Tab-separated table of C-alpha atoms in Angstrom:
chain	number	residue	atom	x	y	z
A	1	UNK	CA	-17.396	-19.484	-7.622
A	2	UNK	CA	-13.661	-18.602	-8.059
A	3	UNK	CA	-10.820	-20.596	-10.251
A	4	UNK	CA	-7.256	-20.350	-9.554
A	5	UNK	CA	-4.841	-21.131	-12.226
A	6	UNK	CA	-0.636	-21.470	-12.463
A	7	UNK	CA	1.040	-18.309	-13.623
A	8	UNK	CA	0.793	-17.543	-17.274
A	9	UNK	CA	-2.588	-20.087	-17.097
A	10	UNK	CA	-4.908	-17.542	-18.279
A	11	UNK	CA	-6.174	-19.413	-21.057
A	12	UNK	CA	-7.283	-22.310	-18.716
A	13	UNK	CA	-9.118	-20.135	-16.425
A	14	UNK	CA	-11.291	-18.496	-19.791
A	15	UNK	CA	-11.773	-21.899	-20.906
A	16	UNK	CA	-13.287	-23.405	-17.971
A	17	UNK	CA	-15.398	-20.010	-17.672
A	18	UNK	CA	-16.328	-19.639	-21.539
A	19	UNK	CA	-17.844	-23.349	-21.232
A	20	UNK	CA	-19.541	-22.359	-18.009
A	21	UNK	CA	-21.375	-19.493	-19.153
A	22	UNK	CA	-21.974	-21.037	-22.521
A	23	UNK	CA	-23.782	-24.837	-20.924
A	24	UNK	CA	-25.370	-22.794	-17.852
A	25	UNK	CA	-26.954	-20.058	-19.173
A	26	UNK	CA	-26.338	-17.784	-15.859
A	27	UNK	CA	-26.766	-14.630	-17.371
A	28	UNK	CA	-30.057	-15.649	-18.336
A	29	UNK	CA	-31.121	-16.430	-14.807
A	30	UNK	CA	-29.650	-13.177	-13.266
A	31	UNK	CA	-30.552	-10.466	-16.972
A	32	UNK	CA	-32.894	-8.819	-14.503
A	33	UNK	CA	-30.342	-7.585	-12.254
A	34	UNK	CA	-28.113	-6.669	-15.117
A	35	UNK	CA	-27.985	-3.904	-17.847
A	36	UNK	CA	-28.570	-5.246	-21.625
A	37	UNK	CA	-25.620	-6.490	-22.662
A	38	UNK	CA	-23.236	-4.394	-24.896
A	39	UNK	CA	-20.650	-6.494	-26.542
A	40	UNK	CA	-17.899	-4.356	-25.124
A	41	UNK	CA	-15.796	-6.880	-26.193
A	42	UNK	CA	-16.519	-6.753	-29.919
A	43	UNK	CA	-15.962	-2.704	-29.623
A	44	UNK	CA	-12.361	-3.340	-28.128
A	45	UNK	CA	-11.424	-5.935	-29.915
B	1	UNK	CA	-17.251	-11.616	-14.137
B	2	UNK	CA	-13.959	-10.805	-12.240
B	3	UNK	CA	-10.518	-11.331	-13.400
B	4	UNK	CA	-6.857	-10.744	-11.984
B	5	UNK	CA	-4.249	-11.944	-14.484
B	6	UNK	CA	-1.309	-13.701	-14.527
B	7	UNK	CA	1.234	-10.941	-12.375
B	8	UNK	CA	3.130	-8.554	-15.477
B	9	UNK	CA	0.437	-9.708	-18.216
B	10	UNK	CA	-1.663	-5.527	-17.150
B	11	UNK	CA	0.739	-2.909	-17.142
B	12	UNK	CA	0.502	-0.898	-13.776
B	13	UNK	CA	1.455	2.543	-14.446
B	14	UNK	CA	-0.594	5.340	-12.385
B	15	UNK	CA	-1.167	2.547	-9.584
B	16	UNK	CA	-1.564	4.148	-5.868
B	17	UNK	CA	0.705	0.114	-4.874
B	18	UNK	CA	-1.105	-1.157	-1.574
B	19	UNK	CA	2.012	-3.629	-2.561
B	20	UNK	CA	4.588	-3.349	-4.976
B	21	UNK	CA	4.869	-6.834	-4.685
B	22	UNK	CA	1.057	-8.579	-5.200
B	23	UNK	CA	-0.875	-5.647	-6.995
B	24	UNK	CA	-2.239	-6.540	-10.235
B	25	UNK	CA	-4.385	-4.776	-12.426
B	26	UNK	CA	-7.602	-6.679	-13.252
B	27	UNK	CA	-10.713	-7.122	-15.323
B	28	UNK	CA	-14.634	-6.650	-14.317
B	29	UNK	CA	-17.171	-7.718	-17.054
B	30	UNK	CA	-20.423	-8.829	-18.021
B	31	UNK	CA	-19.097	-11.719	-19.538
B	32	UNK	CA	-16.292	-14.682	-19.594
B	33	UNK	CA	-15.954	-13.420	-23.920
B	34	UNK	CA	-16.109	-9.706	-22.798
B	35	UNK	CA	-12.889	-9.856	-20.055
B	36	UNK	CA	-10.879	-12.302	-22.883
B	37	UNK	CA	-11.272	-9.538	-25.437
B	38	UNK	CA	-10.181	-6.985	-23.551
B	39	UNK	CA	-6.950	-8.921	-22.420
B	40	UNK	CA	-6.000	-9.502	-25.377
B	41	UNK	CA	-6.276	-5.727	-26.743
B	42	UNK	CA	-4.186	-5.082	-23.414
B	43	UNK	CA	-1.753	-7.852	-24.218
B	44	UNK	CA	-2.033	-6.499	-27.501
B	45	UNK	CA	-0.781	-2.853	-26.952
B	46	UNK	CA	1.799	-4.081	-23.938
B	47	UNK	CA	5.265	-3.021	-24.603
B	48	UNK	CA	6.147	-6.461	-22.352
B	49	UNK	CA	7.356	-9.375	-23.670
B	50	UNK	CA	8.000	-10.947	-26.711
B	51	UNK	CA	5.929	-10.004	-29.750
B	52	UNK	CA	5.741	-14.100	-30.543
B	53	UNK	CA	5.072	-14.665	-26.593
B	54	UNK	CA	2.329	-12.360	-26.689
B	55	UNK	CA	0.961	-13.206	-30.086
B	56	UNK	CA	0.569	-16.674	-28.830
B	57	UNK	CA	-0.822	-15.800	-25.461
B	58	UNK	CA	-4.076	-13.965	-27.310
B	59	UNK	CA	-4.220	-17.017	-29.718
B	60	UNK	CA	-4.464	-18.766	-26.479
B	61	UNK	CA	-7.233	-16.658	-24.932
B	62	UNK	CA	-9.684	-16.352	-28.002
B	63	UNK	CA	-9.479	-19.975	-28.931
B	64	UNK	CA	-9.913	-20.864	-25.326
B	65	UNK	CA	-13.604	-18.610	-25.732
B	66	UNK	CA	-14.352	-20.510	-28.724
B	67	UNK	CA	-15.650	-23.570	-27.973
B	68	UNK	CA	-17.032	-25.176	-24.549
B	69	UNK	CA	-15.592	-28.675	-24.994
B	70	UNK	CA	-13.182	-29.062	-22.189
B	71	UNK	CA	-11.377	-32.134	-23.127
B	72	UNK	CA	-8.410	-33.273	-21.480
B	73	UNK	CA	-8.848	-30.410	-19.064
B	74	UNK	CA	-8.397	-31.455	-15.537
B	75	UNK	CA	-10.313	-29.675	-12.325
B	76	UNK	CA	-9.194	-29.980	-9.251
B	77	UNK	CA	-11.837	-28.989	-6.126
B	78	UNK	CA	-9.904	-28.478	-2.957
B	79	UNK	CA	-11.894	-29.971	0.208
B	80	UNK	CA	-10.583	-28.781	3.382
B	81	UNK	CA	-10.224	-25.134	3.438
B	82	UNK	CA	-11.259	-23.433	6.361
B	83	UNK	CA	-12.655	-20.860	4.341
B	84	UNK	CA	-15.356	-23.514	3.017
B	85	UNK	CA	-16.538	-24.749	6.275
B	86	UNK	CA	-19.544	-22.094	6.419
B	87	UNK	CA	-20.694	-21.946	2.824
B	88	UNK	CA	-24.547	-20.901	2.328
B	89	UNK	CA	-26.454	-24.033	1.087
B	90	UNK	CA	-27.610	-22.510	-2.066
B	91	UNK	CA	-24.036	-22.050	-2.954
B	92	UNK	CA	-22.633	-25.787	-2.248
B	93	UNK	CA	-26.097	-26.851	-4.555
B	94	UNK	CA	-24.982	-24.215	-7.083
B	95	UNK	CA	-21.360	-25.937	-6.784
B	96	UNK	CA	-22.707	-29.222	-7.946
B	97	UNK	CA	-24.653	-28.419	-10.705
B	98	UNK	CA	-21.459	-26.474	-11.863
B	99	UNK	CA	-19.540	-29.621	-11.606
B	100	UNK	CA	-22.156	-31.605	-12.701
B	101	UNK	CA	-22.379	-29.320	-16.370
B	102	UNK	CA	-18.433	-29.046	-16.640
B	103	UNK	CA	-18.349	-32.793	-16.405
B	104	UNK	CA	-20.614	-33.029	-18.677
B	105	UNK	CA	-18.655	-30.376	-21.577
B	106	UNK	CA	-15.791	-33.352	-21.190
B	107	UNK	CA	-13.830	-31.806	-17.883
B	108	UNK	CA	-12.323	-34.055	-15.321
B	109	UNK	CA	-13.228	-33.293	-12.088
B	110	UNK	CA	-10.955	-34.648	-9.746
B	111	UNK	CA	-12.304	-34.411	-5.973
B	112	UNK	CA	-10.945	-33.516	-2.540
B	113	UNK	CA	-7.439	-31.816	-3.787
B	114	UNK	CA	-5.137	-31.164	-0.606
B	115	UNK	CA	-3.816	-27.951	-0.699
B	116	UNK	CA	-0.886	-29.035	1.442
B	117	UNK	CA	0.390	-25.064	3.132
B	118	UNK	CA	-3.474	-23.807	3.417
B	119	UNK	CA	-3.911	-25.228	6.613
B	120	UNK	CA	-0.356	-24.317	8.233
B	121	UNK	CA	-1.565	-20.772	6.866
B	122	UNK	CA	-4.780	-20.763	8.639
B	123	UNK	CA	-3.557	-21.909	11.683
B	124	UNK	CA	-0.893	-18.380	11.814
B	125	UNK	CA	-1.775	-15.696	13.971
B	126	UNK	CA	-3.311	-12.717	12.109
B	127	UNK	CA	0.288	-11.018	12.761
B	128	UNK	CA	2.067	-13.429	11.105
B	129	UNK	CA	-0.386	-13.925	7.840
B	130	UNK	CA	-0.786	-9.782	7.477
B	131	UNK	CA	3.142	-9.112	8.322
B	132	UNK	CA	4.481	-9.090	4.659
B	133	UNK	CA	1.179	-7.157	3.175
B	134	UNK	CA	1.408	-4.826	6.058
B	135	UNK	CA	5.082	-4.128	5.982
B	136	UNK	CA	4.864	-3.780	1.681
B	137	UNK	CA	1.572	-1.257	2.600
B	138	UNK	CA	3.657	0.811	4.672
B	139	UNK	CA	6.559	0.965	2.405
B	140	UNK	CA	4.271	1.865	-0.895
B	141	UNK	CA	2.489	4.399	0.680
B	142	UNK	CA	5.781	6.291	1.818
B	143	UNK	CA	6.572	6.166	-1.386
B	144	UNK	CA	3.747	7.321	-3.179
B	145	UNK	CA	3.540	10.004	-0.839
B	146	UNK	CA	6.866	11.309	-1.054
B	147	UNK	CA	6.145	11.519	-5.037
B	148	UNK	CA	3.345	13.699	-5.069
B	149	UNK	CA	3.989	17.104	-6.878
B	150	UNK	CA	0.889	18.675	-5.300
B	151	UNK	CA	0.226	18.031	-1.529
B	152	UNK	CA	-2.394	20.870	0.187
B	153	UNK	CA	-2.866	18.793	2.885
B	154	UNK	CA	0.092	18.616	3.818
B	155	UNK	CA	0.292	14.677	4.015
B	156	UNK	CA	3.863	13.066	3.578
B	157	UNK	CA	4.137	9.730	5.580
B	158	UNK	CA	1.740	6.914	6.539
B	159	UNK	CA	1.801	8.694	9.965
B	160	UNK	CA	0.183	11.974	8.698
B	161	UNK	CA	-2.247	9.845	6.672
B	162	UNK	CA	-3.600	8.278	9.812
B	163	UNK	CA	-3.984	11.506	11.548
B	164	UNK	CA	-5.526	13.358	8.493
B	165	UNK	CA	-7.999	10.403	8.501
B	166	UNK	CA	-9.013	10.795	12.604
B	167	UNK	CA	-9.824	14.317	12.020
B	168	UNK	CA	-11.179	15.063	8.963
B	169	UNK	CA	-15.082	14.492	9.222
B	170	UNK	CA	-15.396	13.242	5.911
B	171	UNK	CA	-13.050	10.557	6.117
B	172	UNK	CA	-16.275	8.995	8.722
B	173	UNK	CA	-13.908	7.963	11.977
B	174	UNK	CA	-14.109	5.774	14.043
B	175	UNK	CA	-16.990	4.158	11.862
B	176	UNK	CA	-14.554	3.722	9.524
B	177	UNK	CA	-11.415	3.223	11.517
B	178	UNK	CA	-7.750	3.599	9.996
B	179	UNK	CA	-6.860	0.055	11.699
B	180	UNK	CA	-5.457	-1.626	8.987
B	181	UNK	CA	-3.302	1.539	8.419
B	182	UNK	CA	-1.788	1.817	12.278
B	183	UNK	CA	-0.940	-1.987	11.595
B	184	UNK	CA	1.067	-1.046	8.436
B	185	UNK	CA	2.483	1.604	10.918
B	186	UNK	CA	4.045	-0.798	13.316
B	187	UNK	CA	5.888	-2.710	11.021
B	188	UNK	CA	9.716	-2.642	10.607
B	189	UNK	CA	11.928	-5.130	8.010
B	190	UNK	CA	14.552	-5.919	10.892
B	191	UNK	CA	11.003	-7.531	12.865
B	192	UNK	CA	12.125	-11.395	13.628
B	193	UNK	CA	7.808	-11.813	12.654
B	194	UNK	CA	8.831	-10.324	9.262
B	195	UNK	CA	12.108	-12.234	8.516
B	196	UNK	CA	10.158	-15.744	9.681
B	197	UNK	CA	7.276	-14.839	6.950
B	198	UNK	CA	9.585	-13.392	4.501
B	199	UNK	CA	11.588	-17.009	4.467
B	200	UNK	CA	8.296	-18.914	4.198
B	201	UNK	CA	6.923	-16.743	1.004
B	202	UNK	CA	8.162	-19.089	-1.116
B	203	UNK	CA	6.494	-21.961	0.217
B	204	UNK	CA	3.057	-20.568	0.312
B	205	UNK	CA	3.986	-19.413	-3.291
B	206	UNK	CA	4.734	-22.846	-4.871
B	207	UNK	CA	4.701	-25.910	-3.356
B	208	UNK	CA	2.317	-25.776	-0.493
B	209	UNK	CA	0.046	-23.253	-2.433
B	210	UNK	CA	-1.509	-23.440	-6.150
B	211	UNK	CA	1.672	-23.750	-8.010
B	212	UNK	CA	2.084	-27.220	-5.945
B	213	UNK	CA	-1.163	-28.344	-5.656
B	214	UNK	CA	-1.792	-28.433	-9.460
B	215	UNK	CA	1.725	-30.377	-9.872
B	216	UNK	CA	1.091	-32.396	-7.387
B	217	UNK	CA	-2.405	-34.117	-9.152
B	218	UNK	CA	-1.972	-32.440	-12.670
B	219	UNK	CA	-3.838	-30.195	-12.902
B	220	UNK	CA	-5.033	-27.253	-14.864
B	221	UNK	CA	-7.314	-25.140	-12.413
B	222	UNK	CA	-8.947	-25.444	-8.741
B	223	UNK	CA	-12.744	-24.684	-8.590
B	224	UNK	CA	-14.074	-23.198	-5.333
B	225	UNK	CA	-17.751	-22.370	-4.131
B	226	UNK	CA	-16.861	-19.388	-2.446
B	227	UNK	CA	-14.300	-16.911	-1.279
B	228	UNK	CA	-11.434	-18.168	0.179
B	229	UNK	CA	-9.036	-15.194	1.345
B	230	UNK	CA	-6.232	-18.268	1.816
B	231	UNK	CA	-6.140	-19.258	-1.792
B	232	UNK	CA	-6.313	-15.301	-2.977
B	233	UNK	CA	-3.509	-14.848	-0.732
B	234	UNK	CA	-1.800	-17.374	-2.176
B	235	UNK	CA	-2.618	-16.365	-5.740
B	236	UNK	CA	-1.406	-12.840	-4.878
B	237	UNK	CA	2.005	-14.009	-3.565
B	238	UNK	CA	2.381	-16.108	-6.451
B	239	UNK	CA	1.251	-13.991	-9.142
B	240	UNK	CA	-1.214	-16.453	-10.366
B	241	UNK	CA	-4.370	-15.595	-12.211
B	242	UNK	CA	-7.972	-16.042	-10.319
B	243	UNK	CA	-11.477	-15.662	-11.999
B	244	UNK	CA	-14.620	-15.181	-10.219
B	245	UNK	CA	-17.912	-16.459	-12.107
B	246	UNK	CA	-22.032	-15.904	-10.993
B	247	UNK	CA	-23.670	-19.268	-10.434
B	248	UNK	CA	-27.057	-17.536	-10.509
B	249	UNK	CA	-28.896	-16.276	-7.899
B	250	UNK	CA	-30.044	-16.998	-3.802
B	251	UNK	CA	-33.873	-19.400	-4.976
B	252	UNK	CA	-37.110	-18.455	-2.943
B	253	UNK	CA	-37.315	-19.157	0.580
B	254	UNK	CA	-33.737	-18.189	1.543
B	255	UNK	CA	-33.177	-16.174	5.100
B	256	UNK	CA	-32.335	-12.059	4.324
B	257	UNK	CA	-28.626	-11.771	5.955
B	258	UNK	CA	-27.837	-7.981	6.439
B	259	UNK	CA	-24.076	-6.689	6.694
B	260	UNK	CA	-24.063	-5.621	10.037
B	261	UNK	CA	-21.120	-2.520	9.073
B	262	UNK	CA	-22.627	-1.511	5.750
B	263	UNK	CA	-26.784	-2.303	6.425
B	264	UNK	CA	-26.475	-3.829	3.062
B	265	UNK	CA	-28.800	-6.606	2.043
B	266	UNK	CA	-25.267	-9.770	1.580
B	267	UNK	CA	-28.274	-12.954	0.643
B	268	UNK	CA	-31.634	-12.764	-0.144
B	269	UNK	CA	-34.307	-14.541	-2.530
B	270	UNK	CA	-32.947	-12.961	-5.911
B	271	UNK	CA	-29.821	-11.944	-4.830
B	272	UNK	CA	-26.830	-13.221	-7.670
């Protein structure tokens, strides 16, 4: 699916898609198809 | 997880511009938390902006990856796109359960949003909708070309470009034809096609585009099933941020569709 947001409504966008991914569980459903997940995010940030 | 932010939030040094104008830099990640961390060390290190506008703006982004409650947050799900008309099954099903769940984490959904320019920008001929892309294409490639330090092939304008590509065996022609360049080609600013699209740019922009359409019925976001190269466009011309999310994967049973250009497997059981 794809959101569209106003300019400089970022934080919207990760909000909707944070709750997604949290209540869905889609990476779950698709882990075979992806690579073990790496927390890039904690390494950046 | 894909992610083009809000237009000036990525800095776009080094960028080969297919526009000056609508190229943004963006985010591809595992994860919704992933892409928000790594904005924010980008907004973090950007020489843009305010310090307090950009301190804010990553306060923004990690509390918005902090909890799923989406209270007071309104969702608006545009209905008559032409884009939509063919969407797979599987994906409208998928649609509703995402609806269904946000719903459910305290969003309102608000159904059958009008996106009041979509359809006038449909209904152009392909001339008209490419014209301003086309002409910026054309322009930015000049430019980068002219730029270059090193240049063994000799390759200085759009023109030479297009006639490198015909020849050179690696570059795969005609199977992979250079007709979105000779389109650039033909384009000149004095065109009456480009003045006409130029003056409408900032209708599709704001009020008959996103900008509007979340006004209009307050807003925060539109949610779409599928691609829809009208609302990108829009985006794009507005500078507007767009997300792309999985909703899982094609179930058992579905019908194998091949791309008939690349041979590549597009929907199949399994498929994300």
């Amino acid at each position: 699916m794809f959101a569209f947001g106003g300019v400089g409504g970022d934080a919207n966008m990760f909000r909707v898609g944070y709750a997604y991914e949290q209540v869905a569980k889609v990476r779950e459903s698709l882990h075979m198809y992806l690579v073990p997940e790496t927390e890039i995010g904690d390494a950046v940030g | 997880v894909g992610f083009k932010p809000s237009r000036g939030l990525s800095p776009c040094e080094g960028l080969i511009f297919t526009s000056g104008k609508l190229d943004t830099v963006g985010l591809l990640t595992r994860t919704v938390t992933d892409a928000s961390k790594i904005l924010q060390e980008i907004i973090h290190q950007s020489i843009d902006g305010s310090h307090y506008k950009r301190y804010s703006l990553r306060q923004a982004l990690s509390i918005s990856c902090s909890s799923p409650y989406l209270g007071g947050l309104r969702i608006g799900i545009p209905s008559s796109l032409a884009d939509l008309e063919n969407v797979h099954p599987a994906k409208t099903s998928a649609f509703r359960n995402v609806l269904y769940l946000l719903e459910a984490v305290g969003a309102d959904i608000v159904l059958a949003v009008d996106v009041s320019g979509a359809e006038e920008f449909d209904n152009l001929p392909l001339a008209f909708r490419n014209i301003l892309l086309d002409t910026d294409m054309k322009m930015a490639i000049n430019k980068y070309l002219s730029k270059l330090r090193t240049n063994p092939q000799n390759i200085n304008t759009l023109q030479d470009l297009i006639a490198f590509t015909k020849v050179h065996p690696k570059e795969g022609y005609p199977g992979r034809n250079v007709a979105v360049l000779e389109r650039a080609l033909s384009t000149d600013p004095s065109d009456e096609v480009y003045k006409t699209m130029l003056a409408k740019e900032a209708w599709f922009a704001g009020e008959g585009g996103i900008e509007g359409t979340l006004r209009r019925h307050k807003l925060s976001i539109l949610l779409i099933p599928a691609l829809s190269p009208t609302l990108n466009c829009f985006a794009a011309k507005a500078g507007s941020p767009c997300m792309s999310l999985p909703m899982g994967k094609y179930p058992a049973g579905t019908d194998v569709q091949i791309d008939p250009r690349s041979g590549l497997v597009e929907v199949a059981p399994g498929i994300p």
